Short mmCIF file of C-alpha atoms in Angstrom, two decimals:
data_model
loop_
_atom_site.label_atom_id
_atom_site.label_comp_id
_atom_site.label_asym_id
_atom_site.label_seq_id
_atom_site.Cartn_x
_atom_site.Cartn_y
_atom_site.Cartn_z
CA MET A 1 -6.25 -41.74 12.19
CA ILE A 2 -5.02 -40.46 8.85
CA HIS A 3 -1.50 -41.08 7.61
CA ALA A 4 0.23 -38.79 5.12
CA CYS A 5 3.47 -39.78 3.43
CA MET A 6 5.79 -37.97 1.08
CA LEU A 7 8.98 -38.79 -0.75
CA MET A 8 11.87 -36.77 0.68
CA ARG A 9 13.46 -34.54 -1.98
CA GLY A 10 16.60 -35.98 -3.57
CA THR A 11 16.26 -39.39 -1.88
CA THR A 12 14.32 -42.59 -2.07
CA THR A 13 13.29 -42.19 1.58
CA THR A 14 9.64 -41.75 2.47
CA ALA A 15 8.60 -39.65 5.49
CA CYS A 16 5.21 -40.31 7.06
CA ARG A 17 3.20 -38.47 9.67
CA SER A 18 0.03 -39.45 11.47
CA TYR A 19 -2.79 -36.98 12.06
CA ARG A 20 -5.11 -38.02 14.86
CA HIS A 21 -7.80 -35.42 14.34
CA LEU A 22 -7.41 -34.14 10.81
CA SER A 23 -11.08 -33.20 10.63
CA THR A 24 -10.69 -31.00 13.72
CA LEU A 25 -7.56 -29.13 12.67
CA PRO A 26 -8.06 -25.43 13.45
CA TYR A 27 -8.85 -22.82 10.86
CA ALA A 28 -8.48 -19.05 11.11
CA PHE A 29 -11.65 -17.27 12.14
CA THR A 30 -13.54 -15.08 9.73
CA ALA A 31 -13.96 -11.44 10.79
CA ALA A 32 -17.46 -12.21 12.12
CA GLN A 33 -16.29 -15.25 14.11
CA ARG A 34 -13.39 -13.28 15.54
CA SER A 35 -15.67 -10.44 16.60
CA GLU A 36 -18.12 -12.84 18.23
CA ALA A 37 -15.34 -14.67 20.07
CA LEU A 38 -13.92 -11.42 21.43
CA THR A 39 -17.30 -10.37 22.86
CA ASN A 40 -16.92 -13.37 25.18
CA LEU A 41 -13.35 -12.35 26.05
CA PRO A 42 -13.77 -8.72 27.14
CA ARG A 43 -10.28 -8.33 28.64
CA TRP A 44 -8.53 -9.59 25.51
CA LYS A 45 -7.39 -7.08 22.91
CA ASP A 46 -7.63 -7.67 19.18
CA GLU A 47 -4.18 -7.07 17.70
CA LYS A 48 -5.47 -6.86 14.10
CA GLU A 49 -5.16 -3.06 14.09
CA ALA A 50 -1.51 -3.38 15.13
CA GLY A 51 -0.93 -5.58 12.09
CA LYS A 52 -0.77 -8.84 14.02
CA ASP A 53 -3.41 -11.54 13.59
CA ALA A 54 -3.58 -12.30 17.30
CA ILE A 55 -5.29 -11.50 20.59
CA SER A 56 -3.50 -10.31 23.71
CA GLN A 57 -3.95 -9.52 27.38
CA VAL A 58 -1.75 -8.23 30.17
CA PHE A 59 -2.29 -10.07 33.44
CA THR A 60 -1.17 -8.19 36.55
CA PHE A 61 -0.78 -10.04 39.83
CA SER A 62 0.16 -8.95 43.33
CA ASP A 63 3.74 -10.22 43.09
CA PHE A 64 6.23 -12.30 41.12
CA SER A 65 5.24 -15.57 42.83
CA GLN A 66 1.64 -15.23 41.69
CA ALA A 67 2.69 -14.31 38.17
CA TRP A 68 5.03 -17.31 38.03
CA ALA A 69 2.34 -19.63 39.42
CA PHE A 70 -0.03 -18.38 36.74
CA MET A 71 2.56 -19.06 34.04
CA SER A 72 3.25 -22.54 35.43
CA ARG A 73 -0.44 -23.42 35.48
CA SER A 74 -0.93 -21.94 32.01
CA ALA A 75 1.97 -24.02 30.73
CA LEU A 76 0.19 -27.18 31.91
CA ILE A 77 -2.99 -26.05 30.16
CA ALA A 78 -1.01 -25.23 27.01
CA GLU A 79 0.52 -28.70 26.96
CA LYS A 80 -2.89 -30.31 27.39
CA LEU A 81 -4.37 -28.21 24.57
CA ASP A 82 -1.20 -28.49 22.45
CA HIS A 83 -1.34 -24.73 22.01
CA HIS A 84 1.44 -22.57 23.40
CA PRO A 85 1.25 -18.85 24.09
CA GLU A 86 3.75 -16.16 23.31
CA TRP A 87 4.42 -14.44 26.60
CA PHE A 88 6.65 -12.02 28.42
CA ASN A 89 7.04 -11.71 32.19
CA VAL A 90 8.45 -8.92 34.33
CA TYR A 91 7.88 -9.14 38.08
CA ASN A 92 4.06 -9.22 38.56
CA ARG A 93 3.05 -8.74 34.90
CA VAL A 94 2.51 -11.43 32.30
CA GLU A 95 1.87 -10.22 28.75
CA VAL A 96 0.20 -12.95 26.68
CA THR A 97 -0.31 -13.08 22.92
CA LEU A 98 -2.28 -15.88 21.30
CA THR A 99 -2.37 -16.82 17.63
CA THR A 100 -2.53 -20.11 15.77
CA HIS A 101 0.55 -20.20 13.56
CA ASP A 102 -0.74 -23.21 11.61
CA THR A 103 -3.73 -21.18 10.40
CA GLY A 104 -2.09 -17.80 10.13
CA GLY A 105 -4.54 -16.18 12.52
CA VAL A 106 -6.85 -16.43 15.50
CA SER A 107 -8.68 -19.75 15.82
CA ALA A 108 -10.81 -21.70 18.29
CA LYS A 109 -7.56 -22.90 19.91
CA ASP A 110 -6.77 -19.31 20.90
CA VAL A 111 -10.23 -18.76 22.34
CA GLU A 112 -10.03 -21.99 24.32
CA MET A 113 -6.62 -21.06 25.70
CA ALA A 114 -7.73 -17.50 26.52
CA GLN A 115 -10.81 -18.77 28.37
CA ALA A 116 -8.74 -21.26 30.35
CA MET A 117 -6.21 -18.58 31.32
CA ASP A 118 -8.97 -16.17 32.36
CA GLU A 119 -10.75 -18.83 34.41
CA TYR A 120 -7.58 -19.79 36.23
CA ALA A 121 -6.54 -16.20 36.88
CA ASP A 122 -10.03 -15.27 38.12
CA ALA A 123 -10.53 -18.32 40.33
CA GLU A 124 -7.12 -18.80 41.83
CA MET A 125 -5.23 -15.56 41.71
CA PRO A 126 -6.31 -12.20 43.07
CA ARG A 127 -5.23 -9.73 40.43
CA ASN A 128 -4.59 -6.03 40.30
CA MET A 129 -6.54 -4.64 37.37
#
């Protein structure tokens, strides 16, 4: 574990924070890494052309209950991975956008979350495509 401390501006108080896995902090993918990652995520759309350094997918389920169950399960996965999606839900549709704000772009955390969401949706929830 690595500890980082800094003197708070205008005070004599020191603030410290612990970093458990500093060596494994995410970094934004290069263009080649991003392209390679997206070949393994064929349903995810690269939002780079839209001016957003993110990937997205629209999940469509048979009804609201399935969409909500998917969001609930995804929330548990997000907590476990400490990586939370941007999403929007209307009835049976869940629009998901993934980006790693700490890196300013798409990282391995986004790919891991996207894979987990795809696996859950494919295994547990019949979807309308």
